[in-house]
PDB file of C-alpha atoms and ligand atoms in Angstrom:
ATOM      1  CA  UNK A   4     118.942  96.634 124.813  1.00  0.00           C
ATOM      2  CA  UNK A   5     119.698  99.804 126.819  1.00  0.00           C
ATOM      3  CA  UNK A   6     117.328 102.636 125.966  1.00  0.00           C
ATOM      4  CA  UNK A   7     119.186 105.873 125.452  1.00  0.00           C
ATOM      5  CA  UNK A   8     118.039 108.973 123.621  1.00  0.00           C
ATOM      6  CA  UNK A   9     120.009 111.952 122.377  1.00  0.00           C
ATOM      7  CA  UNK A  10     118.639 115.351 123.374  1.00  0.00           C
ATOM      8  CA  UNK A  11     120.508 118.517 122.568  1.00  0.00           C
ATOM      9  CA  UNK A  12     124.044 117.275 123.007  1.00  0.00           C
ATOM     10  CA  UNK A  13     123.406 114.676 125.723  1.00  0.00           C
ATOM     11  CA  UNK A  14     122.859 110.917 125.691  1.00  0.00           C
ATOM     12  CA  UNK A  15     120.202 110.308 128.344  1.00  0.00           C
ATOM     13  CA  UNK A  16     118.020 107.374 129.453  1.00  0.00           C
ATOM     14  CA  UNK A  17     114.958 107.351 127.225  1.00  0.00           C
ATOM     15  CA  UNK A  18     112.571 107.496 130.183  1.00  0.00           C
ATOM     16  CA  UNK A  19     114.242 110.688 131.403  1.00  0.00           C
ATOM     17  CA  UNK A  20     114.632 112.326 127.972  1.00  0.00           C
ATOM     18  CA  UNK A  21     112.691 115.590 127.791  1.00  0.00           C
ATOM     19  CA  UNK A  22     112.415 118.879 125.958  1.00  0.00           C
ATOM     20  CA  UNK A  23     111.426 122.279 127.268  1.00  0.00           C
ATOM     21  CA  UNK A  24     107.631 122.835 127.387  1.00  0.00           C
ATOM     22  CA  UNK A  25     108.196 126.020 125.385  1.00  0.00           C
ATOM     23  CA  UNK A  26     109.865 124.116 122.558  1.00  0.00           C
ATOM     24  CA  UNK A  27     108.236 125.223 119.308  1.00  0.00           C
ATOM     25  CA  UNK A  28     108.082 121.605 118.156  1.00  0.00           C
ATOM     26  CA  UNK A  29     105.682 120.885 120.997  1.00  0.00           C
ATOM     27  CA  UNK A  30     103.688 124.124 120.758  1.00  0.00           C
ATOM     28  CA  UNK A  31     103.451 124.662 116.993  1.00  0.00           C
ATOM     29  CA  UNK A  32     104.725 121.470 115.295  1.00  0.00           C
ATOM     30  CA  UNK A  33     107.416 123.896 114.132  1.00  0.00           C
ATOM     31  CA  UNK A  34     109.760 121.021 113.400  1.00  0.00           C
ATOM     32  CA  UNK A  35     110.849 118.451 110.869  1.00  0.00           C
ATOM     33  CA  UNK A  36     111.849 114.835 111.251  1.00  0.00           C
ATOM     34  CA  UNK A  37     113.366 111.795 109.593  1.00  0.00           C
ATOM     35  CA  UNK A  38     112.873 108.078 110.151  1.00  0.00           C
ATOM     36  CA  UNK A  39     115.908 106.052 109.074  1.00  0.00           C
ATOM     37  CA  UNK A  40     116.119 102.265 108.923  1.00  0.00           C
ATOM     38  CA  UNK A  41     118.992 100.549 110.717  1.00  0.00           C
ATOM     39  CA  UNK A  42     120.112  97.078 109.620  1.00  0.00           C
ATOM     40  CA  UNK A  43     123.018  95.219 111.226  1.00  0.00           C
ATOM     41  CA  UNK A  44     123.576  98.390 113.253  1.00  0.00           C
ATOM     42  CA  UNK A  45     124.142 100.394 110.042  1.00  0.00           C
ATOM     43  CA  UNK A  46     122.175 103.357 108.713  1.00  0.00           C
ATOM     44  CA  UNK A  47     120.381 102.552 105.448  1.00  0.00           C
ATOM     45  CA  UNK A  48     120.138 105.231 102.721  1.00  0.00           C
ATOM     46  CA  UNK A  49     121.481 107.862 105.122  1.00  0.00           C
ATOM     47  CA  UNK A  50     122.450 110.239 102.311  1.00  0.00           C
ATOM     48  CA  UNK A  51     118.860 110.442 101.032  1.00  0.00           C
ATOM     49  CA  UNK A  52     117.521 111.182 104.504  1.00  0.00           C
ATOM     50  CA  UNK A  53     120.229 113.759 105.253  1.00  0.00           C
ATOM     51  CA  UNK A  54     119.580 115.519 101.939  1.00  0.00           C
ATOM     52  CA  UNK A  55     115.818 115.650 102.569  1.00  0.00           C
ATOM     53  CA  UNK A  56     116.358 116.929 106.114  1.00  0.00           C
ATOM     54  CA  UNK A  57     118.628 119.693 104.817  1.00  0.00           C
ATOM     55  CA  UNK A  58     116.025 120.666 102.176  1.00  0.00           C
ATOM     56  CA  UNK A  59     113.223 120.719 104.754  1.00  0.00           C
ATOM     57  CA  UNK A  60     115.215 122.799 107.239  1.00  0.00           C
ATOM     58  CA  UNK A  61     116.045 125.275 104.482  1.00  0.00           C
ATOM     59  CA  UNK A  62     112.383 125.412 103.375  1.00  0.00           C
ATOM     60  CA  UNK A  63     111.353 126.435 106.902  1.00  0.00           C
ATOM     61  CA  UNK A  64     114.435 128.589 107.621  1.00  0.00           C
ATOM     62  CA  UNK A  65     115.289 126.441 110.647  1.00  0.00           C
ATOM     63  CA  UNK A  66     119.026 126.462 111.326  1.00  0.00           C
ATOM     64  CA  UNK A  67     120.709 123.067 110.783  1.00  0.00           C
ATOM     65  CA  UNK A  68     121.713 121.807 114.244  1.00  0.00           C
ATOM     66  CA  UNK A  69     125.061 120.526 112.899  1.00  0.00           C
ATOM     67  CA  UNK A  70     126.745 119.442 109.668  1.00  0.00           C
ATOM     68  CA  UNK A  71     125.524 116.231 107.986  1.00  0.00           C
ATOM     69  CA  UNK A  72     128.685 114.294 108.900  1.00  0.00           C
ATOM     70  CA  UNK A  73     128.360 115.273 112.574  1.00  0.00           C
ATOM     71  CA  UNK A  74     124.676 114.295 112.512  1.00  0.00           C
ATOM     72  CA  UNK A  75     125.581 110.875 111.128  1.00  0.00           C
ATOM     73  CA  UNK A  76     128.232 110.486 113.861  1.00  0.00           C
ATOM     74  CA  UNK A  77     125.667 111.217 116.592  1.00  0.00           C
ATOM     75  CA  UNK A  78     123.229 108.773 114.978  1.00  0.00           C
ATOM     76  CA  UNK A  79     125.903 106.046 114.867  1.00  0.00           C
ATOM     77  CA  UNK A  80     126.912 106.682 118.482  1.00  0.00           C
ATOM     78  CA  UNK A  81     123.276 106.401 119.560  1.00  0.00           C
ATOM     79  CA  UNK A  82     122.845 103.149 117.615  1.00  0.00           C
ATOM     80  CA  UNK A  83     126.015 101.754 119.209  1.00  0.00           C
ATOM     81  CA  UNK A  84     125.044 102.951 122.709  1.00  0.00           C
ATOM     82  CA  UNK A  85     121.695 101.170 122.322  1.00  0.00           C
ATOM     83  CA  UNK A  86     123.404  98.101 120.812  1.00  0.00           C
ATOM     84  CA  UNK A  87     120.725  98.337 118.119  1.00  0.00           C
ATOM     85  CA  UNK A  88     120.848  95.918 115.191  1.00  0.00           C
ATOM     86  CA  UNK A  89     117.509  96.059 113.315  1.00  0.00           C
ATOM     87  CA  UNK A  90     115.950  99.321 114.401  1.00  0.00           C
ATOM     88  CA  UNK A  91     114.393 102.617 113.475  1.00  0.00           C
ATOM     89  CA  UNK A  92     116.251 105.836 114.128  1.00  0.00           C
ATOM     90  CA  UNK A  93     113.950 108.803 114.715  1.00  0.00           C
ATOM     91  CA  UNK A  94     115.469 112.249 114.358  1.00  0.00           C
ATOM     92  CA  UNK A  95     113.640 115.517 114.983  1.00  0.00           C
ATOM     93  CA  UNK A  96     114.825 119.095 114.637  1.00  0.00           C
ATOM     94  CA  UNK A  97     112.646 121.875 116.028  1.00  0.00           C
ATOM     95  CA  UNK A  98     113.080 125.598 115.560  1.00  0.00           C
ATOM     96  CA  UNK A  99     114.010 125.806 119.235  1.00  0.00           C
ATOM     97  CA  UNK A 100     112.742 127.178 122.542  1.00  0.00           C
ATOM     98  CA  UNK A 101     111.124 130.593 122.971  1.00  0.00           C
ATOM     99  CA  UNK A 102     108.330 132.286 124.912  1.00  0.00           C
ATOM    100  CA  UNK A 103     105.166 131.235 123.079  1.00  0.00           C
ATOM    101  CA  UNK A 104     104.583 133.596 120.196  1.00  0.00           C
ATOM    102  CA  UNK A 105     103.686 132.751 116.601  1.00  0.00           C
ATOM    103  CA  UNK A 106     106.584 134.883 115.424  1.00  0.00           C
ATOM    104  CA  UNK A 107     110.002 133.514 116.323  1.00  0.00           C
ATOM    105  CA  UNK A 108     113.390 135.189 116.341  1.00  0.00           C
ATOM    106  CA  UNK A 109     116.387 133.212 115.115  1.00  0.00           C
ATOM    107  CA  UNK A 110     116.739 130.396 117.654  1.00  0.00           C
ATOM    108  CA  UNK A 111     119.110 127.572 118.434  1.00  0.00           C
ATOM    109  CA  UNK A 112     117.365 124.457 117.047  1.00  0.00           C
ATOM    110  CA  UNK A 113     116.563 121.485 119.275  1.00  0.00           C
ATOM    111  CA  UNK A 114     117.863 118.114 118.057  1.00  0.00           C
ATOM    112  CA  UNK A 115     116.347 114.904 119.393  1.00  0.00           C
ATOM    113  CA  UNK A 116     117.134 111.343 118.331  1.00  0.00           C
ATOM    114  CA  UNK A 117     115.761 108.023 119.512  1.00  0.00           C
ATOM    115  CA  UNK A 118     116.307 104.486 118.304  1.00  0.00           C
ATOM    116  CA  UNK A 119     114.008 101.536 118.840  1.00  0.00           C
ATOM    117  CA  UNK A 120     114.217  97.906 117.772  1.00  0.00           C
ATOM    118  CA  UNK A 121     112.155  97.081 114.713  1.00  0.00           C
ATOM    119  CA  UNK A 122     111.250  93.674 113.358  1.00  0.00           C
ATOM    120  CA  UNK A 123     111.767  94.047 109.612  1.00  0.00           C
ATOM    121  CA  UNK A 124     111.417  90.289 109.181  1.00  0.00           C
ATOM    122  CA  UNK A 125     107.666  90.631 109.871  1.00  0.00           C
ATOM    123  CA  UNK A 126     107.444  92.466 106.554  1.00  0.00           C
ATOM    124  CA  UNK A 127     108.322  89.324 104.645  1.00  0.00           C
ATOM    125  CA  UNK A 128     105.041  87.717 105.762  1.00  0.00           C
ATOM    126  CA  UNK A 129     103.124  90.841 104.783  1.00  0.00           C
ATOM    127  CA  UNK A 130     104.914  90.828 101.423  1.00  0.00           C
ATOM    128  CA  UNK A 131     103.643  87.318 100.753  1.00  0.00           C
ATOM    129  CA  UNK A 132     100.042  88.074 101.724  1.00  0.00           C
ATOM    130  CA  UNK A 133      99.651  91.728 100.746  1.00  0.00           C
ATOM    131  CA  UNK A 134      97.755  94.344 102.727  1.00  0.00           C
ATOM    132  CA  UNK A 135      94.516  96.293 102.423  1.00  0.00           C
ATOM    133  CA  UNK A 136      94.132 100.053 102.189  1.00  0.00           C
ATOM    134  CA  UNK A 137      91.144 102.326 102.626  1.00  0.00           C
ATOM    135  CA  UNK A 138      90.776 105.748 101.035  1.00  0.00           C
ATOM    136  CA  UNK A 139      90.012 108.937 102.971  1.00  0.00           C
ATOM    137  CA  UNK A 140      89.740 112.610 102.000  1.00  0.00           C
ATOM    138  CA  UNK A 141      93.104 114.377 102.054  1.00  0.00           C
ATOM    139  CA  UNK A 142      92.620 116.943 104.807  1.00  0.00           C
ATOM    140  CA  UNK A 143      96.287 117.824 105.288  1.00  0.00           C
ATOM    141  CA  UNK A 144      97.923 121.213 104.818  1.00  0.00           C
ATOM    142  CA  UNK A 145      99.173 122.281 101.395  1.00  0.00           C
ATOM    143  CA  UNK A 146     102.911 121.551 101.892  1.00  0.00           C
ATOM    144  CA  UNK A 147     102.995 117.802 102.404  1.00  0.00           C
ATOM    145  CA  UNK A 148     106.326 117.719 100.557  1.00  0.00           C
ATOM    146  CA  UNK A 149     107.943 119.051 103.754  1.00  0.00           C
ATOM    147  CA  UNK A 150     108.357 116.330 106.376  1.00  0.00           C
ATOM    148  CA  UNK A 151     107.028 118.268 109.363  1.00  0.00           C
ATOM    149  CA  UNK A 152     105.757 116.782 112.601  1.00  0.00           C
ATOM    150  CA  UNK A 153     102.327 118.332 111.929  1.00  0.00           C
ATOM    151  CA  UNK A 154     100.869 114.871 111.304  1.00  0.00           C
ATOM    152  CA  UNK A 155      97.407 115.069 112.886  1.00  0.00           C
ATOM    153  CA  UNK A 156      95.508 114.386 109.645  1.00  0.00           C
ATOM    154  CA  UNK A 157      97.883 111.492 108.883  1.00  0.00           C
ATOM    155  CA  UNK A 158      97.431 110.074 112.383  1.00  0.00           C
ATOM    156  CA  UNK A 159      93.626 110.195 112.133  1.00  0.00           C
ATOM    157  CA  UNK A 160      93.677 108.634 108.670  1.00  0.00           C
ATOM    158  CA  UNK A 161      95.951 105.795 109.769  1.00  0.00           C
ATOM    159  CA  UNK A 162      93.867 105.179 112.897  1.00  0.00           C
ATOM    160  CA  UNK A 163      90.744 104.947 110.740  1.00  0.00           C
ATOM    161  CA  UNK A 164      92.480 102.417 108.511  1.00  0.00           C
ATOM    162  CA  UNK A 165      93.438 100.268 111.480  1.00  0.00           C
ATOM    163  CA  UNK A 166      89.919 100.576 112.962  1.00  0.00           C
ATOM    164  CA  UNK A 167      88.540  99.318 109.644  1.00  0.00           C
ATOM    165  CA  UNK A 168      90.984  96.424 109.476  1.00  0.00           C
ATOM    166  CA  UNK A 169      93.233  97.950 106.808  1.00  0.00           C
ATOM    167  CA  UNK A 170      96.977  98.533 106.967  1.00  0.00           C
ATOM    168  CA  UNK A 171      97.106 101.990 105.404  1.00  0.00           C
ATOM    169  CA  UNK A 172      94.889 104.901 104.384  1.00  0.00           C
ATOM    170  CA  UNK A 173      95.347 106.540 100.991  1.00  0.00           C
ATOM    171  CA  UNK A 174      94.720 110.281 101.028  1.00  0.00           C
ATOM    172  CA  UNK A 175      92.554 111.351  98.130  1.00  0.00           C
ATOM    173  CA  UNK A 176      91.946 114.840  96.700  1.00  0.00           C
ATOM    174  CA  UNK A 177      88.397 116.087  96.043  1.00  0.00           C
ATOM    175  CA  UNK A 178      88.780 115.216  92.331  1.00  0.00           C
ATOM    176  CA  UNK A 179      89.575 111.567  93.130  1.00  0.00           C
ATOM    177  CA  UNK A 180      93.352 111.638  92.653  1.00  0.00           C
ATOM    178  CA  UNK A 181      95.366 109.614  95.159  1.00  0.00           C
ATOM    179  CA  UNK A 182      98.207 111.646  96.716  1.00  0.00           C
ATOM    180  CA  UNK A 183      99.943 109.099  98.955  1.00  0.00           C
ATOM    181  CA  UNK A 184      99.377 107.043 102.086  1.00  0.00           C
ATOM    182  CA  UNK A 185      99.267 108.375 105.642  1.00  0.00           C
ATOM    183  CA  UNK A 186     102.910 107.309 106.006  1.00  0.00           C
ATOM    184  CA  UNK A 187     103.772 105.711 102.664  1.00  0.00           C
ATOM    185  CA  UNK A 188     103.959 106.569  98.969  1.00  0.00           C
ATOM    186  CA  UNK A 189     101.279 105.040  96.733  1.00  0.00           C
ATOM    187  CA  UNK A 190     101.790 103.156  93.453  1.00  0.00           C
ATOM    188  CA  UNK A 191      99.967 101.044  90.909  1.00  0.00           C
ATOM    189  CA  UNK A 192     101.002  98.882  87.985  1.00  0.00           C
ATOM    190  CA  UNK A 193      98.940  99.794  84.915  1.00  0.00           C
ATOM    191  CA  UNK A 194      97.633  97.284  82.360  1.00  0.00           C
ATOM    192  CA  UNK A 195     100.686  97.832  80.092  1.00  0.00           C
ATOM    193  CA  UNK A 196     103.056  97.002  82.988  1.00  0.00           C
ATOM    194  CA  UNK A 197     104.030 100.626  83.695  1.00  0.00           C
ATOM    195  CA  UNK A 198     104.771 101.406  87.322  1.00  0.00           C
ATOM    196  CA  UNK A 199     102.826 104.552  88.205  1.00  0.00           C
ATOM    197  CA  UNK A 200     103.186 106.891  91.184  1.00  0.00           C
ATOM    198  CA  UNK A 201     101.927 110.450  91.671  1.00  0.00           C
ATOM    199  CA  UNK A 202     104.418 113.154  90.658  1.00  0.00           C
ATOM    200  CA  UNK A 203     106.359 115.164  93.241  1.00  0.00           C
ATOM    201  CA  UNK A 204     104.027 118.063  93.958  1.00  0.00           C
ATOM    202  CA  UNK A 205     103.390 119.767  97.320  1.00  0.00           C
ATOM    203  CA  UNK A 206     100.772 117.035  98.000  1.00  0.00           C
ATOM    204  CA  UNK A 207     103.369 114.264  98.103  1.00  0.00           C
ATOM    205  CA  UNK A 208     106.366 113.548 100.327  1.00  0.00           C
ATOM    206  CA  UNK A 209     109.479 112.777  98.252  1.00  0.00           C
ATOM    207  CA  UNK A 210     110.041 109.376  99.847  1.00  0.00           C
ATOM    208  CA  UNK A 211     113.578 108.078 100.061  1.00  0.00           C
ATOM    209  CA  UNK A 212     112.157 104.617  99.309  1.00  0.00           C
ATOM    210  CA  UNK A 213     110.167 106.091  96.402  1.00  0.00           C
ATOM    211  CA  UNK A 214     113.444 107.281  94.838  1.00  0.00           C
ATOM    212  CA  UNK A 215     115.092 103.884  95.452  1.00  0.00           C
ATOM    213  CA  UNK A 216     112.145 102.052  93.861  1.00  0.00           C
ATOM    214  CA  UNK A 217     112.171 104.289  90.780  1.00  0.00           C
ATOM    215  CA  UNK A 218     115.911 103.655  90.410  1.00  0.00           C
ATOM    216  CA  UNK A 219     115.437  99.892  90.855  1.00  0.00           C
ATOM    217  CA  UNK A 220     112.576  99.819  88.331  1.00  0.00           C
ATOM    218  CA  UNK A 221     114.594 101.680  85.692  1.00  0.00           C
ATOM    219  CA  UNK A 222     117.572  99.364  86.229  1.00  0.00           C
ATOM    220  CA  UNK A 223     115.233  96.428  85.592  1.00  0.00           C
ATOM    221  CA  UNK A 224     113.716  98.082  82.504  1.00  0.00           C
ATOM    222  CA  UNK A 225     110.321  98.445  84.135  1.00  0.00           C
ATOM    223  CA  UNK A 226     108.666 101.563  82.660  1.00  0.00           C
ATOM    224  CA  UNK A 227     107.953 104.237  85.268  1.00  0.00           C
ATOM    225  CA  UNK A 228     105.408 107.054  84.957  1.00  0.00           C
ATOM    226  CA  UNK A 229     105.161 109.795  87.568  1.00  0.00           C
ATOM    227  CA  UNK A 230     101.515 110.743  86.985  1.00  0.00           C
ATOM    228  CA  UNK A 231      98.318 110.903  88.965  1.00  0.00           C
ATOM    229  CA  UNK A 232      95.861 108.031  89.247  1.00  0.00           C
ATOM    230  CA  UNK A 233      92.388 107.806  90.723  1.00  0.00           C
ATOM    231  CA  UNK A 234      90.984 105.359  93.260  1.00  0.00           C
ATOM    232  CA  UNK A 235      88.925 103.732  90.472  1.00  0.00           C
ATOM    233  CA  UNK A 236      92.046 103.287  88.321  1.00  0.00           C
ATOM    234  CA  UNK A 237      93.913 101.762  91.272  1.00  0.00           C
ATOM    235  CA  UNK A 238      91.079  99.325  91.997  1.00  0.00           C
ATOM    236  CA  UNK A 239      91.175  98.211  88.359  1.00  0.00           C
ATOM    237  CA  UNK A 240      95.000  98.090  88.172  1.00  0.00           C
ATOM    238  CA  UNK A 241      97.037  94.889  87.797  1.00  0.00           C
ATOM    239  CA  UNK A 242      98.941  95.610  91.001  1.00  0.00           C
ATOM    240  CA  UNK A 243      99.094  98.231  93.707  1.00  0.00           C
ATOM    241  CA  UNK A 244     101.766  98.844  96.314  1.00  0.00           C
ATOM    242  CA  UNK A 245     103.030 101.122  99.033  1.00  0.00           C
ATOM    243  CA  UNK A 246     106.576 102.088  99.957  1.00  0.00           C
ATOM    244  CA  UNK A 247     108.331 103.672 102.933  1.00  0.00           C
ATOM    245  CA  UNK A 248     111.383 103.284 105.114  1.00  0.00           C
ATOM    246  CA  UNK A 249     109.616 100.924 107.503  1.00  0.00           C
ATOM    247  CA  UNK A 250     107.521  98.984 104.964  1.00  0.00           C
ATOM    248  CA  UNK A 251     109.722  99.052 102.599  1.00  0.00           C
ATOM    249  CA  UNK A 252     107.688  97.643  99.604  1.00  0.00           C
ATOM    250  CA  UNK A 253     104.298  96.100 100.357  1.00  0.00           C
ATOM    251  CA  UNK A 254     101.749  94.769  97.883  1.00  0.00           C
ATOM    252  CA  UNK A 255      98.256  96.242  98.222  1.00  0.00           C
ATOM    253  CA  UNK A 256      95.663  93.586  97.455  1.00  0.00           C
ATOM    254  CA  UNK A 257      92.486  95.396  98.566  1.00  0.00           C
ATOM    255  CA  UNK A 258      91.404  99.015  98.133  1.00  0.00           C
ATOM    256  CA  UNK A 259      88.205  99.974  99.972  1.00  0.00           C
ATOM    257  CA  UNK A 260      87.305  96.287  99.979  1.00  0.00           C
ATOM    258  CA  UNK A 261      87.749  95.838  96.195  1.00  0.00           C
ATOM    259  CA  UNK A 262      90.271  93.170  95.218  1.00  0.00           C
ATOM    260  CA  UNK A 263      93.271  94.348  93.195  1.00  0.00           C
ATOM    261  CA  UNK A 264      94.275  91.979  90.370  1.00  0.00           C
ATOM    262  CA  UNK A 265      93.820  88.400  91.512  1.00  0.00           C
ATOM    263  CA  UNK A 266      94.125  89.398  95.175  1.00  0.00           C
ATOM    264  CA  UNK A 267      97.710  88.223  95.427  1.00  0.00           C
ATOM    265  CA  UNK A 268     101.006  90.140  95.271  1.00  0.00           C
ATOM    266  CA  UNK A 269     101.911  90.661  91.623  1.00  0.00           C
ATOM    267  CA  UNK A 270     105.216  89.980  89.848  1.00  0.00           C
ATOM    268  CA  UNK A 271     106.358  93.595  89.533  1.00  0.00           C
ATOM    269  CA  UNK A 272     105.749  94.365  93.202  1.00  0.00           C
ATOM    270  CA  UNK A 273     107.548  91.171  94.186  1.00  0.00           C
ATOM    271  CA  UNK A 274     110.482  92.093  91.957  1.00  0.00           C
ATOM    272  CA  UNK A 275     110.683  95.611  93.418  1.00  0.00           C
ATOM    273  CA  UNK A 276     110.516  94.307  96.995  1.00  0.00           C
ATOM    274  CA  UNK A 277     113.412  91.962  96.224  1.00  0.00           C
ATOM    275  CA  UNK A 278     115.325  94.858  94.640  1.00  0.00           C
ATOM    276  CA  UNK A 279     114.979  96.983  97.777  1.00  0.00           C
ATOM    277  CA  UNK A 280     116.095  94.072  99.989  1.00  0.00           C
ATOM    278  CA  UNK A 281     119.112  93.708  97.676  1.00  0.00           C
ATOM    279  CA  UNK A 282     119.860  97.400  98.205  1.00  0.00           C
ATOM    280  CA  UNK A 283     119.635  96.829 101.971  1.00  0.00           C
ATOM    281  CA  UNK A 284     122.011  93.857 101.674  1.00  0.00           C
ATOM    282  CA  UNK A 285     124.538  95.825  99.600  1.00  0.00           C
ATOM    283  CA  UNK A 286     124.618  98.732 102.053  1.00  0.00           C
ATOM    284  CA  UNK A 287     124.331  96.856 105.349  1.00  0.00           C
ATOM    285  CA  UNK A 288     124.780  93.105 104.774  1.00  0.00           C
ATOM    286  CA  UNK A 289     121.286  92.415 106.192  1.00  0.00           C
ATOM    287  CA  UNK A 290     118.892  89.953 104.570  1.00  0.00           C
ATOM    288  CA  UNK A 291     115.433  89.366 106.081  1.00  0.00           C
TER     289      UNK A 291
HETATM  290  C1  PLP B  24     103.276 110.972 104.270  1.00  0.00           C
HETATM  291  C2  PLP B  24     104.423 110.091 103.910  1.00  0.00           C
HETATM  292  N1  PLP B  24     104.609 109.746 102.623  1.00  0.00           N
HETATM  293  C3  PLP B  24     105.619 108.937 102.253  1.00  0.00           C
HETATM  294  C4  PLP B  24     106.504 108.414 103.188  1.00  0.00           C
HETATM  295  C5  PLP B  24     107.626 107.514 102.730  1.00  0.00           C
HETATM  296  O1  PLP B  24     108.872 108.164 102.847  1.00  0.00           O
HETATM  297  P1  PLP B  24     110.227 107.346 103.052  1.00  0.00           P
HETATM  298  O2  PLP B  24     110.304 106.374 101.940  1.00  0.00           O
HETATM  299  O3  PLP B  24     111.286 108.401 102.984  1.00  0.00           O
HETATM  300  O4  PLP B  24     110.143 106.694 104.394  1.00  0.00           O
HETATM  301  C6  PLP B  24     106.350 108.748 104.529  1.00  0.00           C
HETATM  302  C7  PLP B  24     107.288 108.219 105.517  1.00  0.00           C
HETATM  303  O5  PLP B  24     107.101 108.309 106.702  1.00  0.00           O
HETATM  304  C8  PLP B  24     105.290 109.617 104.900  1.00  0.00           C
HETATM  305  O6  PLP B  24     105.107 109.959 106.186  1.00  0.00           O
END
């Protein structure tokens, strides 16, 4: 597959793609991003990602680089130019380039997109086995609902998980409430069969997959509660799971070494994973 990136109006070889060293994304993480799944060369759940991007840009008063439809056209051209089938599209918008100063004037935003092949089929194996998570203190800033590239605390948490043989790290407030994973939303299934995920507060990213899973659960008459839960409650839950664009639904069978349920993916998680794959198939024709 050719490797082309899009940088500020140009399609360029990935190895040569570059931004200005005075880009505020590089100097201040003054930037937002989206990760969009591509199946059969088609963007999955584009509207949800475009809407979140627009909200995030508005929240930070960064000018939109172009209209949503034009953004989607660039994304599709990049996918086609890379002959990408199953892939991840990464899109970043920074406030722009200026002499380094905390205060910025109104700038022309920088838009960068890359696409790389991604093996979604590997997820099926993980869905059958389930994954482990560890819990770590949530040391992120107070506006985790905005998808900024300021991900240092997430990166360190995820690295710790991998070092300890777990797939994901759950970020936990001082009072024991789970916010979300380093790059996923967190869920449990309570004893009465209710699917539970923390509510949308500034501690939680409004995941596009989270919204799809809530919709799928309601369609299947699975009760959904957007409420907090603790690590202890999750360890004692019938099922636990994580969701994200790249996961998309994965059963969690171990939390800090404690087995969840009978240590195998539970029926509700399995049903929700199938529902999200159905959604993928409807939009893109892809089946893992
Ligand atoms: C911190 C965090 N929470 C949740 C998610 C899941 O969001 P989505 O389903 O839109 O990929 C992500 C995705 O990268 C994330 O970084």
